[in-house]
PDB file of C-alpha atoms in Angstrom:
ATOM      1  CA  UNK A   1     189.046 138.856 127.624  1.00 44.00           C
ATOM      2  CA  UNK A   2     185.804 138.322 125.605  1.00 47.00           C
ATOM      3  CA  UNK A   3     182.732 137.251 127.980  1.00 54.00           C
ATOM      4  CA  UNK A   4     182.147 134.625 125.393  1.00 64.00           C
ATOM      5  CA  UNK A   5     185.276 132.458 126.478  1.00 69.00           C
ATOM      6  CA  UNK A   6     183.617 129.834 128.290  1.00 87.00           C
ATOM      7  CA  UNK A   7     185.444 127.425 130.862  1.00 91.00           C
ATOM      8  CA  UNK A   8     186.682 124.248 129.049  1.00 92.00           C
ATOM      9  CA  UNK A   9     186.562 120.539 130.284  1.00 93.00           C
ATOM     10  CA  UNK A  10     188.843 117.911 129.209  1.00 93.00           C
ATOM     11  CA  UNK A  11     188.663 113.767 130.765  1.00 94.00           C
ATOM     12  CA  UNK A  12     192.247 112.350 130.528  1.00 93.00           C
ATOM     13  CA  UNK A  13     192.780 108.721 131.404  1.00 91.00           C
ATOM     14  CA  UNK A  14     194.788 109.215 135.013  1.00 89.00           C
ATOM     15  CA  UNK A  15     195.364 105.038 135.051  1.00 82.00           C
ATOM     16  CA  UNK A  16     196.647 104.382 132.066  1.00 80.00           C
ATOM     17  CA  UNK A  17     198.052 107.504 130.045  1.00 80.00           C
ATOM     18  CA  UNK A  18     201.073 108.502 130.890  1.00 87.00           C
ATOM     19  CA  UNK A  19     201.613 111.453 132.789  1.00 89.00           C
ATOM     20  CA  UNK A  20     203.253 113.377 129.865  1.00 87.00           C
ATOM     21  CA  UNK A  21     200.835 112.907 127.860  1.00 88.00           C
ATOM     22  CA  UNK A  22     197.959 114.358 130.080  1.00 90.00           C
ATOM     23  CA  UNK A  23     200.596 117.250 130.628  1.00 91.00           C
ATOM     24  CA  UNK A  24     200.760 118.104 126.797  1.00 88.00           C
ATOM     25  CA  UNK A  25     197.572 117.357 126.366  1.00 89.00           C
ATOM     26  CA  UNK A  26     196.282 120.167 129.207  1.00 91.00           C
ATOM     27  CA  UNK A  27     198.857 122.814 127.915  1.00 91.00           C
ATOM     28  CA  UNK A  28     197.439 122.074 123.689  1.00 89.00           C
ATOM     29  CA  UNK A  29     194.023 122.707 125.283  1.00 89.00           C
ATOM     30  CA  UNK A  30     195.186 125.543 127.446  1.00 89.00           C
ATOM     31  CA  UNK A  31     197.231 127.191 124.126  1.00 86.00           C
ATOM     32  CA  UNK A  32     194.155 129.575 123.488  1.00 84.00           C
ATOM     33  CA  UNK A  33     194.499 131.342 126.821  1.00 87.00           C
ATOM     34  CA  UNK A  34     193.318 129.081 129.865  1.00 91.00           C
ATOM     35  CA  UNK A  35     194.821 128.149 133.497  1.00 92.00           C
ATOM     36  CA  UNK A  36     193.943 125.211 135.831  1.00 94.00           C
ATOM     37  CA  UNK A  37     190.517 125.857 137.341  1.00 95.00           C
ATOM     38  CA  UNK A  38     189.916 122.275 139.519  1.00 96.00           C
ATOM     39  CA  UNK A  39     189.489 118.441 139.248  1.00 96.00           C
ATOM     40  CA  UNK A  40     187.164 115.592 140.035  1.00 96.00           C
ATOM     41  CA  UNK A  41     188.481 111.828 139.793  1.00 94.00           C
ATOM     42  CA  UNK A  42     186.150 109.296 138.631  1.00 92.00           C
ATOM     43  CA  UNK A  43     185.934 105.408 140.236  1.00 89.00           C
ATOM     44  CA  UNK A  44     185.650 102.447 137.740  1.00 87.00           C
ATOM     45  CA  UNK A  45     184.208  98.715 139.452  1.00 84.00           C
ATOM     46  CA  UNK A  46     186.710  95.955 137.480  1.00 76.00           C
ATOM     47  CA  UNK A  47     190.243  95.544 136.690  1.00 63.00           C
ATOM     48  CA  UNK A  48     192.644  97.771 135.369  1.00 56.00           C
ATOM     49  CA  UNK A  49     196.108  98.445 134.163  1.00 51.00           C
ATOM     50  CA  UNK A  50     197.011  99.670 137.987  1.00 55.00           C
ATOM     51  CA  UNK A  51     194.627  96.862 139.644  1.00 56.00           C
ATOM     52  CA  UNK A  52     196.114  93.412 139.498  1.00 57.00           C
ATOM     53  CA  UNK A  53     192.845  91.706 140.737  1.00 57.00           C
ATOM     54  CA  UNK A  54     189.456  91.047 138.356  1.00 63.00           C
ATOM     55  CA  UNK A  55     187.485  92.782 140.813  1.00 70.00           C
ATOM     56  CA  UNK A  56     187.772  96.109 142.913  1.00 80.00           C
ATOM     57  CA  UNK A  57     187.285  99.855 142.495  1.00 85.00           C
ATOM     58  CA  UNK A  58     189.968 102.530 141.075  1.00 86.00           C
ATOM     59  CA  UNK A  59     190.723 105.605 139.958  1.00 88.00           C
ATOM     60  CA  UNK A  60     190.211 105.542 136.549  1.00 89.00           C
ATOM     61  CA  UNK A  61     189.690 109.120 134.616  1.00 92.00           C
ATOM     62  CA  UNK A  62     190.265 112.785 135.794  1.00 95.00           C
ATOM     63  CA  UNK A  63     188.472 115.713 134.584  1.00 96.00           C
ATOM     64  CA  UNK A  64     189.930 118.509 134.407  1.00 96.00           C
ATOM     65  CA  UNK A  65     188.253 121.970 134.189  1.00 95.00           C
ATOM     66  CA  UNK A  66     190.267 125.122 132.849  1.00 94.00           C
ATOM     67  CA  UNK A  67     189.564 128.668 133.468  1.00 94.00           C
ATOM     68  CA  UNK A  68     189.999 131.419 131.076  1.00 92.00           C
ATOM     69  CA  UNK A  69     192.815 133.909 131.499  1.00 88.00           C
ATOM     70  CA  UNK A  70     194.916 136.152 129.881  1.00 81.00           C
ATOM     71  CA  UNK A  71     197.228 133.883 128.395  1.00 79.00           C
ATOM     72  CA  UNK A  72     198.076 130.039 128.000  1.00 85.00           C
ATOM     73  CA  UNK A  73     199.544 128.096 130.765  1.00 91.00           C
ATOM     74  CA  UNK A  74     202.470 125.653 130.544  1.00 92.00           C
ATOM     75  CA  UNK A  75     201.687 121.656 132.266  1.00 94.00           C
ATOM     76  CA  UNK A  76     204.195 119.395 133.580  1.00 93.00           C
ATOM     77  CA  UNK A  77     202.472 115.915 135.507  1.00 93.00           C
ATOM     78  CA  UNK A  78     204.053 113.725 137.568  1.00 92.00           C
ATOM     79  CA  UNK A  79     203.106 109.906 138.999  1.00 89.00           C
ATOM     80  CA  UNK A  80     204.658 109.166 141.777  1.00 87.00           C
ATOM     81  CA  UNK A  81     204.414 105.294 143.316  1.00 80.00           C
ATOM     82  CA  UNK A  82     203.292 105.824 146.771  1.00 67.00           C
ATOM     83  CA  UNK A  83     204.061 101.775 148.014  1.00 58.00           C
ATOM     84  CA  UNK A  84     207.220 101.680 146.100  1.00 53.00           C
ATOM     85  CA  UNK A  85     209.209 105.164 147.305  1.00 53.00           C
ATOM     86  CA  UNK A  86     212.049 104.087 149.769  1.00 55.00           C
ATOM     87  CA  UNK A  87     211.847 107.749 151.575  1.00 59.00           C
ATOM     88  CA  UNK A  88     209.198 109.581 152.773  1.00 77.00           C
ATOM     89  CA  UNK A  89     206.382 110.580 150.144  1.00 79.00           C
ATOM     90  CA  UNK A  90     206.818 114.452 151.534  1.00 82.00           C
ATOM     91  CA  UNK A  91     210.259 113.838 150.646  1.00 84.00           C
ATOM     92  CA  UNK A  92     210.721 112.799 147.261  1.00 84.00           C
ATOM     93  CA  UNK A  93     207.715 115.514 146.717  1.00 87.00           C
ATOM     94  CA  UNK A  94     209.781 118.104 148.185  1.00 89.00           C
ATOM     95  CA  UNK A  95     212.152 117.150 145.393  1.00 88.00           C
ATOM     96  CA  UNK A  96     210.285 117.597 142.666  1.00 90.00           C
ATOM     97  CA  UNK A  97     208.414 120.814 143.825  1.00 92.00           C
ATOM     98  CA  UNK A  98     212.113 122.119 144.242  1.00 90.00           C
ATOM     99  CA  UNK A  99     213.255 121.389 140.317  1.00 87.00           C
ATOM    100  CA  UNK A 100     209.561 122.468 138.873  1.00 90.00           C
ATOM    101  CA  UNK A 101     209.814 125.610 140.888  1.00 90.00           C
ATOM    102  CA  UNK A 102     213.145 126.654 139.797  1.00 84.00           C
ATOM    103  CA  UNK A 103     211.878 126.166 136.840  1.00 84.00           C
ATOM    104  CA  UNK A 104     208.894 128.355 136.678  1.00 87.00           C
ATOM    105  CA  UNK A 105     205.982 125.321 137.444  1.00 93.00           C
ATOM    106  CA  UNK A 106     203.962 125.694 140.497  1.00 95.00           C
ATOM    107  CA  UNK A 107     202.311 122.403 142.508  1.00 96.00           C
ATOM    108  CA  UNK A 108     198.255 123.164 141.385  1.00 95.00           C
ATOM    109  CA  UNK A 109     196.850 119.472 142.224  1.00 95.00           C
ATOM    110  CA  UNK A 110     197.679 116.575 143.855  1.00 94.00           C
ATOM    111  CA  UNK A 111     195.574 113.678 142.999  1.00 93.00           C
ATOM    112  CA  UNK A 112     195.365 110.496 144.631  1.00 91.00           C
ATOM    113  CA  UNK A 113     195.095 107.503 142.492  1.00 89.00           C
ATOM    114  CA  UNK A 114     193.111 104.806 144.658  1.00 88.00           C
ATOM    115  CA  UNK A 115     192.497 101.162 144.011  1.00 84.00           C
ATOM    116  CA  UNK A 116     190.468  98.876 146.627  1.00 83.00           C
ATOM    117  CA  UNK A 117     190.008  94.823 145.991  1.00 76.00           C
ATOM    118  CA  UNK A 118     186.580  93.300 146.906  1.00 71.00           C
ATOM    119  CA  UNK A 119     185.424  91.992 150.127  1.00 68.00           C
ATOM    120  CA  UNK A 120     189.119  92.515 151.451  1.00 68.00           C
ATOM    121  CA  UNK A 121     191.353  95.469 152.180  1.00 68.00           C
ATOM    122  CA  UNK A 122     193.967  97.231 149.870  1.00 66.00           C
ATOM    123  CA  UNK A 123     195.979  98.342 148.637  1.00 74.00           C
ATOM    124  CA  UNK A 124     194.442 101.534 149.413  1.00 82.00           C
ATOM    125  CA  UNK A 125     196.056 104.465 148.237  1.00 84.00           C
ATOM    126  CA  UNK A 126     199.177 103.070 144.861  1.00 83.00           C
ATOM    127  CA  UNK A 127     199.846 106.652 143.409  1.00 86.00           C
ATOM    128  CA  UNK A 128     199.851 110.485 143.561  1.00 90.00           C
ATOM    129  CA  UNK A 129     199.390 112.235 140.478  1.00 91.00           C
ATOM    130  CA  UNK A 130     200.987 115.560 140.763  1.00 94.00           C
ATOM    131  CA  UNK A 131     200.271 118.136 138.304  1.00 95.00           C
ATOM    132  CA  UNK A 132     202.093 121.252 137.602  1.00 96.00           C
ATOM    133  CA  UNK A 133     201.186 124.340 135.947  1.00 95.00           C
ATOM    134  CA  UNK A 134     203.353 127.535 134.748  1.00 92.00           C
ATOM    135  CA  UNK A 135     200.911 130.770 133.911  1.00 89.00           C
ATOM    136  CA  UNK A 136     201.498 132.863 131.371  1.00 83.00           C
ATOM    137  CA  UNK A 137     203.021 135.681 133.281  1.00 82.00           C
ATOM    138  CA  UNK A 138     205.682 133.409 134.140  1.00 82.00           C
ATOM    139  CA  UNK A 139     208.925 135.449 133.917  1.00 77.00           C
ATOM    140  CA  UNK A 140     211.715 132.548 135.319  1.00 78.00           C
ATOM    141  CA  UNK A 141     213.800 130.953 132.791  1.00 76.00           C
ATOM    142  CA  UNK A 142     211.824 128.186 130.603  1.00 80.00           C
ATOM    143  CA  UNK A 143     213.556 124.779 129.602  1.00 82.00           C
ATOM    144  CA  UNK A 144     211.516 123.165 126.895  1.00 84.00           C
ATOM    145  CA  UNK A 145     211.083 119.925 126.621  1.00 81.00           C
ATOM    146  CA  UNK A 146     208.592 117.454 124.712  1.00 79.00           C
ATOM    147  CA  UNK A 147     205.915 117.897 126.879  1.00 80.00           C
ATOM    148  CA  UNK A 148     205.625 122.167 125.766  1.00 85.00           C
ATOM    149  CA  UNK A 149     206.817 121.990 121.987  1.00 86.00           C
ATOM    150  CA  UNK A 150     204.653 122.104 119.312  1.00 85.00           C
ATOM    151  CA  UNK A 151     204.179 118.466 117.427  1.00 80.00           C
ATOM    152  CA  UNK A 152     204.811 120.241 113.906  1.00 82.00           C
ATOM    153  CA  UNK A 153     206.092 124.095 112.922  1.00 81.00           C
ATOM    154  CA  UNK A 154     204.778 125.677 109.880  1.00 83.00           C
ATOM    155  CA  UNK A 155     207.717 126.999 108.550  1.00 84.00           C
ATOM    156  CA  UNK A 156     207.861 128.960 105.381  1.00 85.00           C
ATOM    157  CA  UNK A 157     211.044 130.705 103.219  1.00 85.00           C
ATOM    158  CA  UNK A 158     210.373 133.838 104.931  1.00 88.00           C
ATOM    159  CA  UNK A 159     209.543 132.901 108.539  1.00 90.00           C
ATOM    160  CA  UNK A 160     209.688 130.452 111.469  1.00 91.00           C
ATOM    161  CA  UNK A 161     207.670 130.400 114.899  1.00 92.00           C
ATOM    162  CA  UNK A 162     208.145 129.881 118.194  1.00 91.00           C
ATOM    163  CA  UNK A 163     208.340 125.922 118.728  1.00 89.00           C
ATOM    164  CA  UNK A 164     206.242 126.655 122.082  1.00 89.00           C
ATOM    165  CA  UNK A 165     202.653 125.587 122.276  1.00 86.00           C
ATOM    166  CA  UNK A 166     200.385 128.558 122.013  1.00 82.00           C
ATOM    167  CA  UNK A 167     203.529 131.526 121.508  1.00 86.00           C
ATOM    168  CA  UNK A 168     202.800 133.469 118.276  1.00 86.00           C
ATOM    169  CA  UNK A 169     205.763 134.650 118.447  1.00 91.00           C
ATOM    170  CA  UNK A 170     206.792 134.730 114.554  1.00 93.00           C
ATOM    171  CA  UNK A 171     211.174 135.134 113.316  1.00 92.00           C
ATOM    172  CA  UNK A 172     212.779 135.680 110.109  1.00 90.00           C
ATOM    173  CA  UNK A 173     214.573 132.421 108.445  1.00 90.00           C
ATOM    174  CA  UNK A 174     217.936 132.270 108.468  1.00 86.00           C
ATOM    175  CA  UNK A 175     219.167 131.490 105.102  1.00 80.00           C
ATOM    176  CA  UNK A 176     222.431 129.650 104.285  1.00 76.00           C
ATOM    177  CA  UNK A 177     224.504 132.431 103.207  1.00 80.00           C
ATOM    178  CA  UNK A 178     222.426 134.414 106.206  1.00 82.00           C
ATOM    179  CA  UNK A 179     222.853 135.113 109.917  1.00 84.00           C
ATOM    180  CA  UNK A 180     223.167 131.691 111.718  1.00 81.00           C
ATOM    181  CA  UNK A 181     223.055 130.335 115.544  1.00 83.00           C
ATOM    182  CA  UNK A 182     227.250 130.903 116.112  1.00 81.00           C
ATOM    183  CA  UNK A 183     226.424 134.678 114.480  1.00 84.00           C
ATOM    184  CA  UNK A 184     226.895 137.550 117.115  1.00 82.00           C
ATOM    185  CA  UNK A 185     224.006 137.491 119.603  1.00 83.00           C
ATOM    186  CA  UNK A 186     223.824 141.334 118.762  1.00 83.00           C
ATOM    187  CA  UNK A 187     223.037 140.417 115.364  1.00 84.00           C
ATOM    188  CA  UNK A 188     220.328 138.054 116.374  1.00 88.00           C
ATOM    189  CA  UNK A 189     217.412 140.091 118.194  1.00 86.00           C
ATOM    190  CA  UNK A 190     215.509 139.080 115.587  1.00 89.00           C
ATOM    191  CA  UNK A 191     215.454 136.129 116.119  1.00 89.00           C
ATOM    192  CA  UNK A 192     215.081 135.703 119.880  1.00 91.00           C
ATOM    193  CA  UNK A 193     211.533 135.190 120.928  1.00 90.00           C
ATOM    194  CA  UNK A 194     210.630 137.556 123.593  1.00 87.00           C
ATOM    195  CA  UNK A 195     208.556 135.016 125.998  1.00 84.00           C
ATOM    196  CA  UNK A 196     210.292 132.414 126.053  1.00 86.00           C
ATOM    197  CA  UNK A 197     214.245 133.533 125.724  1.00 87.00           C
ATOM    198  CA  UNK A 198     215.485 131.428 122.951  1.00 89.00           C
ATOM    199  CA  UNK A 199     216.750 131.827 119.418  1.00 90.00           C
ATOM    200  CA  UNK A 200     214.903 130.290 116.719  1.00 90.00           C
ATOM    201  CA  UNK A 201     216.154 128.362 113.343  1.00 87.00           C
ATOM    202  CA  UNK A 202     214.880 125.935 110.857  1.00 85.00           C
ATOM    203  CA  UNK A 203     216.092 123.142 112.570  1.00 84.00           C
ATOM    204  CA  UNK A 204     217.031 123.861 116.639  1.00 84.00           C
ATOM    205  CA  UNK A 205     216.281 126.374 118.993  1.00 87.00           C
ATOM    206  CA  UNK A 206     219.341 127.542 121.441  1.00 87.00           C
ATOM    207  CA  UNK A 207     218.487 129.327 124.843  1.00 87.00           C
ATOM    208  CA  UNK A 208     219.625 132.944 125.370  1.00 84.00           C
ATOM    209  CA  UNK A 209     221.300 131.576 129.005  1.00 80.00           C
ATOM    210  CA  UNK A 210     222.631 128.366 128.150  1.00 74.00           C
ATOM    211  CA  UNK A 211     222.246 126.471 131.714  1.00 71.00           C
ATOM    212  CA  UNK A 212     218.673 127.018 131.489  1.00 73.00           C
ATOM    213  CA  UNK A 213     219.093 123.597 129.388  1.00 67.00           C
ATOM    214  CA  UNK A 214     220.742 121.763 132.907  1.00 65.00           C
ATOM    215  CA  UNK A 215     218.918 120.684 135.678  1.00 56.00           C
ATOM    216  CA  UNK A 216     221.827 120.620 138.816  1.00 51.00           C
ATOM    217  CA  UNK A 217     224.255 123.638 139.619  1.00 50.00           C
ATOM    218  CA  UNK A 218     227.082 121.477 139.417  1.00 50.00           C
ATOM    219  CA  UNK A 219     226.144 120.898 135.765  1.00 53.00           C
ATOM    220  CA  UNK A 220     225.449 124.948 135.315  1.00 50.00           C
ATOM    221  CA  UNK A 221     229.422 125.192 136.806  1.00 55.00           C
ATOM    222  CA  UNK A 222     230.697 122.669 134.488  1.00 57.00           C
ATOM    223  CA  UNK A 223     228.578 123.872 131.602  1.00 51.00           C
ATOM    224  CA  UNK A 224     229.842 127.774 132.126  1.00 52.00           C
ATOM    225  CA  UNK A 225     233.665 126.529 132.189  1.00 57.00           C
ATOM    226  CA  UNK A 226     232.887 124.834 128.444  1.00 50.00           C
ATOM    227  CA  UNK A 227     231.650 128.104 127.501  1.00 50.00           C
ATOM    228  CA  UNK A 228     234.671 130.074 128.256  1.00 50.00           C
ATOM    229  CA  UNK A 229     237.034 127.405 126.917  1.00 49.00           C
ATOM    230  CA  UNK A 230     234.882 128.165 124.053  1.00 48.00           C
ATOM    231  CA  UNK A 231     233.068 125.328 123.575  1.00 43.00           C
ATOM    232  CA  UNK A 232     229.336 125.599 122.168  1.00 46.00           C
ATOM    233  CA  UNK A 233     227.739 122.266 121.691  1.00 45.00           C
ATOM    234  CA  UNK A 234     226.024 121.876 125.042  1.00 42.00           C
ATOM    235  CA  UNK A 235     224.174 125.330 123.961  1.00 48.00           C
ATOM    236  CA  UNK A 236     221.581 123.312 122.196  1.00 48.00           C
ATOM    237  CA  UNK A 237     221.749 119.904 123.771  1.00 45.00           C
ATOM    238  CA  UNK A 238     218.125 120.708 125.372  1.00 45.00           C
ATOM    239  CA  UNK A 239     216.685 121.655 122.214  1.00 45.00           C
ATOM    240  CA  UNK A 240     217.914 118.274 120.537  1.00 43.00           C
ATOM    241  CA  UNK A 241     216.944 116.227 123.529  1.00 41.00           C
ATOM    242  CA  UNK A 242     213.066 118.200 123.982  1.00 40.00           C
TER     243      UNK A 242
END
């Protein structure tokens, strides 16, 4: 990579964005080849959307530095209600380092959103903001969803990209009277993107393994008894949904 890539900083509202958007918004800015590098909260004297008092001190934005590397990463983010989970906190995080794992997301920060009244004490400690990141050279099976798709495609008569944020990844268009989704897989290597596993059409997208769509292995069971009965809807029920 060039010497004249330079790190990149980005402030994202951790208190009142939602956690998606921050997510989509790291992985646009991270679409011209960066990775996580670190974090530094900021503290805001008021109120705020996660401060039910006039007065106190709480997290308020996050910035967020990115490295460059050889490719862009992926971001999924996370708030999780620290006062309001009925099990443990290292519990339900357990759970959700287990599904973005499987995945292909790895746990790069965990940032605690704080928010202190004045001249008494609490609440203390209201959220953890985790943040996820898949790099680049990610090879485990991706399932897209709205927070890594592209807003918009530029899609012309002759070809249609990759619906991932920052693939280049370029296919023919399938016509009409062409080569379509239910075609013969063998007939479609054209149109498979090589990254991220999926083929591409005007419209959809349908993954090369179909459970990579499902989230529980009971649902992977069920799904792979539809396919040999035949069935083929549930193929692209993940690209509808992202």
């Amino acid at each position: 990579m060039s010497d004249s890539v330079k790190q990149k900083l980005i402030k994202m509202n951790i208190s009142m964005d939602s956690p998606e958007q921050t997510a989509h918004f790291l992985t646009t800015a991270a679409s011209d080849g960066y990775c996580y590098g670190g974090h530094a909260t900021q503290m805001k004297v008021g109120g705020g959307a996660i401060y039910i008092r006039n007065y106190g001190v709480y997290t308020d934005n996050c910035l967020f530095w990115l490295n460059p590397a050889s490719g862009g990463s992926l971001f999924h983010a996370w708030r999780i209600g620290y006062q309001s989970i009925k099990n443990s906190l290292e519990k339900e995080l357990n759970r959700l380092i287990e599904y973005e794992n499987s995945i292909g997301f790895n746990l790069t920060a965990l940032i605690p959103i704080d928010a202190f009244m004045k001249d008494e004490a609490g609440p203390g400690t209201i959220a953890y903001y985790a943040l996820f990141e898949r790099q680049a050279e990610s090879k485990s099976p991706l399932m897209l969803d709205r927070w890594t798709l592209k807003p918009e495609r530029v899609i012309t008569d002759e070809n249609i990209p990759c619906p991932v944020i920052g693939c280049d990844f370029v296919s023919p268009r399938m016509t009409a009277d062409g080569l379509n989704l239910n075609s013969s897989k063998e007939k479609l290597s054209s149109y498979l993107c090589p990254k991220h596993r999926i083929y591409i059409s005007p419209s959809t997208f349908e993954y090369e393994e179909p459970t990579t769509s499902l989230l529980w292995p009971e649902d992977k069971k069920t799904a792979l008894k539809l396919s040999k009965a035949g069935k083929r809807t549930w193929e692209q029920n993940g690209a509808r949904k992202g």
